[in-house]
Tab-separated table of C-alpha atoms in Angstrom:
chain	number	residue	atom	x	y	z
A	1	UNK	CA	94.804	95.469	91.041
A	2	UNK	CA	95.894	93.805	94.447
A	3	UNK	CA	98.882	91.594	95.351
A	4	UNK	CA	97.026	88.567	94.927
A	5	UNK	CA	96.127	89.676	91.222
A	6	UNK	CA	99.905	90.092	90.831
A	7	UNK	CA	100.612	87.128	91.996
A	8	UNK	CA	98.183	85.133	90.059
A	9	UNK	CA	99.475	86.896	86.763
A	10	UNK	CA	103.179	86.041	87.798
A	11	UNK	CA	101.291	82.241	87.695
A	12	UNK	CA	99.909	81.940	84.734
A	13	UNK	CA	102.706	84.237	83.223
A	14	UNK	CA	105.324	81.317	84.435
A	15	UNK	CA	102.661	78.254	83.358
A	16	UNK	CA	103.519	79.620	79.706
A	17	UNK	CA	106.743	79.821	80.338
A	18	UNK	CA	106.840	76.457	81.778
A	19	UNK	CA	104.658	75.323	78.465
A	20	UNK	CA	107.801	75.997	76.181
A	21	UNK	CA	106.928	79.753	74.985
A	22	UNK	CA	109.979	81.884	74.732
A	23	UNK	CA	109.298	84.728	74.522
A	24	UNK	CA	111.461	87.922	76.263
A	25	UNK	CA	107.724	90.015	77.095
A	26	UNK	CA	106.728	87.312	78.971
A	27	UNK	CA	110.314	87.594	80.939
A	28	UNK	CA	109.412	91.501	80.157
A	29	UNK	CA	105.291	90.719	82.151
A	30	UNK	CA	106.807	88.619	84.942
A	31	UNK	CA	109.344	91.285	85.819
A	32	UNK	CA	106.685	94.099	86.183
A	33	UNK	CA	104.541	91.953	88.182
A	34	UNK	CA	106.500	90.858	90.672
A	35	UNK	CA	107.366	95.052	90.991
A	36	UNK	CA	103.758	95.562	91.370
A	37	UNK	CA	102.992	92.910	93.743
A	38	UNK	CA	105.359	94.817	95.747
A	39	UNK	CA	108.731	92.423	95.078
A	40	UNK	CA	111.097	95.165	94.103
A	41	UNK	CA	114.371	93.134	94.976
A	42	UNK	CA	113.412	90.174	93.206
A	43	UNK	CA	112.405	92.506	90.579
A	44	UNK	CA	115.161	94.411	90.186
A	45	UNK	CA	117.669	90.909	89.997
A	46	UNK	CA	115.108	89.874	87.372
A	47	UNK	CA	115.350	92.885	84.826
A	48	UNK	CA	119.150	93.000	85.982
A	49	UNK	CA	119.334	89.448	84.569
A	50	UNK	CA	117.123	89.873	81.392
A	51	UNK	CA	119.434	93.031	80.411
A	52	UNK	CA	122.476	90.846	80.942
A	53	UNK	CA	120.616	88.262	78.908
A	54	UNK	CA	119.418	91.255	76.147
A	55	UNK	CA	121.805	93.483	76.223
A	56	UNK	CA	120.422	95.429	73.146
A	57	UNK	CA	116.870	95.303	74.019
A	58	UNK	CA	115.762	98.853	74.934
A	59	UNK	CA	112.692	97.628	75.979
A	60	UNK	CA	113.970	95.335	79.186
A	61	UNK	CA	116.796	98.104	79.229
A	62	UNK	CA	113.738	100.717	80.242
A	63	UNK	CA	112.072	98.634	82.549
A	64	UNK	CA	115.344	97.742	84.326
A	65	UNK	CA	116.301	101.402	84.411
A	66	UNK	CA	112.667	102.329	85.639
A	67	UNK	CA	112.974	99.441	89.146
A	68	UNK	CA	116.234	101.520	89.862
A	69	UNK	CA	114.848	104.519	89.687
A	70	UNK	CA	112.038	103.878	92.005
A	71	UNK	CA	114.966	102.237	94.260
A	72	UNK	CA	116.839	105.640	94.103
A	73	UNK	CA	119.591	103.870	92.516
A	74	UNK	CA	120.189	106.816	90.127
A	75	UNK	CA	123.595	106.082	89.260
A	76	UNK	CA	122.942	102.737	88.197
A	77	UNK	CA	119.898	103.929	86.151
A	78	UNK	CA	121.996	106.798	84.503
A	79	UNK	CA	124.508	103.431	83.038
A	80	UNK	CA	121.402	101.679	81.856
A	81	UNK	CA	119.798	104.789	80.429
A	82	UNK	CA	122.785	105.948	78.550
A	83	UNK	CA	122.262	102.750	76.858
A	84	UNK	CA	119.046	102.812	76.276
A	85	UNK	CA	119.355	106.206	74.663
A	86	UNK	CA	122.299	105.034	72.633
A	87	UNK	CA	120.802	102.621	71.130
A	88	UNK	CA	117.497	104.563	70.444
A	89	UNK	CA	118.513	108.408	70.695
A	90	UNK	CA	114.915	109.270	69.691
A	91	UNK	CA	113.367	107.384	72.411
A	92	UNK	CA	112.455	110.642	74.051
A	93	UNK	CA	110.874	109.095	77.671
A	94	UNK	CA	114.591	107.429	78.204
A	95	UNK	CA	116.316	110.523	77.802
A	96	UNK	CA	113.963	112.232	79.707
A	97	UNK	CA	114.591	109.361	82.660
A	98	UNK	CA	118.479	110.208	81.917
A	99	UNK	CA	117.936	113.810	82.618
A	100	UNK	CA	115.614	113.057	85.999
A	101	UNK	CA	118.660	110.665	86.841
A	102	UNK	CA	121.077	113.374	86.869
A	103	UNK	CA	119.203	115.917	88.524
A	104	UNK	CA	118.491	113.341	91.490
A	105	UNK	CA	122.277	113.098	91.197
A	106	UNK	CA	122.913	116.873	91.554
A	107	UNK	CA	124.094	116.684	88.067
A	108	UNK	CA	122.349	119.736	86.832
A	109	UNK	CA	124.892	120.912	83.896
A	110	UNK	CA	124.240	116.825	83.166
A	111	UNK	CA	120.571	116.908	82.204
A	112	UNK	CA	120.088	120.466	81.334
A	113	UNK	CA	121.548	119.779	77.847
A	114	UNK	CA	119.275	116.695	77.585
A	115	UNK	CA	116.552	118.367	78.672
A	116	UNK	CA	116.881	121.481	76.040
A	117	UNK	CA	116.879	118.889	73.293
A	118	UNK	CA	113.743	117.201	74.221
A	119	UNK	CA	111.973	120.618	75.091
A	120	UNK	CA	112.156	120.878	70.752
A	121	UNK	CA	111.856	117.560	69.911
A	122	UNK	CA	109.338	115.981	72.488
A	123	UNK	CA	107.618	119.687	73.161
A	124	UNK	CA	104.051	117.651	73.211
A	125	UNK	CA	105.434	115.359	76.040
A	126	UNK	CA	107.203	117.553	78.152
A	127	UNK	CA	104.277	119.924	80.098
A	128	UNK	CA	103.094	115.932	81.213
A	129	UNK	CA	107.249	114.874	82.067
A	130	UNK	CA	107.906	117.700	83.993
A	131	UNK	CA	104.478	118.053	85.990
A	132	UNK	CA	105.459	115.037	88.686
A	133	UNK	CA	106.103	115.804	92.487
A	134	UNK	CA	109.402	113.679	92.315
A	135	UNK	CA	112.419	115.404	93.732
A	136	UNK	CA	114.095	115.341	90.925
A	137	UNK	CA	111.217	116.829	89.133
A	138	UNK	CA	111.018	119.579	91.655
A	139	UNK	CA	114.953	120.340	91.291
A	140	UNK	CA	114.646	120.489	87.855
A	141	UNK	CA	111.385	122.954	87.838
A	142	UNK	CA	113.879	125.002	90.838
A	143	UNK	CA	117.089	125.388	88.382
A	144	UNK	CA	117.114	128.553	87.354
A	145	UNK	CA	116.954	127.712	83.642
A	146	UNK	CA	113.737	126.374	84.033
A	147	UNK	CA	111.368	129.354	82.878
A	148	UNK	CA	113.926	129.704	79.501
A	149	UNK	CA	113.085	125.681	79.394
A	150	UNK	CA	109.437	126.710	79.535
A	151	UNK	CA	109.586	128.961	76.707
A	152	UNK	CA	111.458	126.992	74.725
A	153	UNK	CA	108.996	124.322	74.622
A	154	UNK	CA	106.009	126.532	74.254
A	155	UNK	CA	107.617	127.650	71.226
A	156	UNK	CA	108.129	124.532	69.763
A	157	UNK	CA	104.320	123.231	70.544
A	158	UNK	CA	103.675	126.318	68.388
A	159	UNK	CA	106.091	125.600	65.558
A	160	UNK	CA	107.695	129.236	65.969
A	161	UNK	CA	111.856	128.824	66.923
């Protein structure tokens, strides 16, 4: 897409802002830009500001937790996920964020139990989730538990317990 793309989207995104529309996926559209141009910091104060403005919205809750994430700010993400997944506890790709967070964190015992939940009730999702080269993917496919995790969610995407 290009940084000047980004840019020019962040433009016209902010021209209908500026035109009176109020709207929080515009706020939502600006924020992702400017992450895709390349802008994480200003980025990452612009979701932080939307979630202080929409506390309840899981949407810019996710997208928040996602910039810290992808600024190894784990910790912080793990916060904003527990949130997120509070206020949505079937929102299966948040908890599945929430357990990455923890592994990154060394938190093993953390995400295992999240992780063993969503390998029955997201057992479509989870081959694709667990497939990435991320390091806390990779600790999570090393943890010893992993091949029962495997099983488990084979099971499930054939409906036998």
């Amino acid at each position: 897409f290009g940084t000047g793309r980004w840019a020019a989207a962040i433009e016209e995104l902010s021209k209908v802002k500026s035109a009176g529309v109020r709207a929080v996926g515009i706020d939502v559209d600006i924020g992702r830009c400017l992450y895709e141009k390349g802008d994480k910091n200003t980025a990452l104060a612009h979701f932080k500001a939307l979630a202080d403005r929409y506390p309840k919205d899981v949407s810019v809750l996710y997208d928040y937790a996602y910039v810290l994430i992808n600024m190894d700010s784990y910790g912080q993400a793990v916060e904003v996920l527990d949130r997120v997944c509070a206020l949505n506890p079937q929102y299966g790709q948040a908890a599945f964020a929430l357990a990455c967070c923890h592994a990154a964190l060394g938190q093993m015992n953390k995400a295992w139990p999240i992780l063993t939940r969503l390998a029955s009730s997201h057992a479509a999702e989870m081959p694709d989730w667990l497939q990435g080269n991320e390091p806390y993917q990779e600790a999570i496919r090393k943890d010893p538990r992993y091949p029962e995790l495997q099983k488990s969610i084979e099971a499930a995407r054939q409906g036998t317990p």
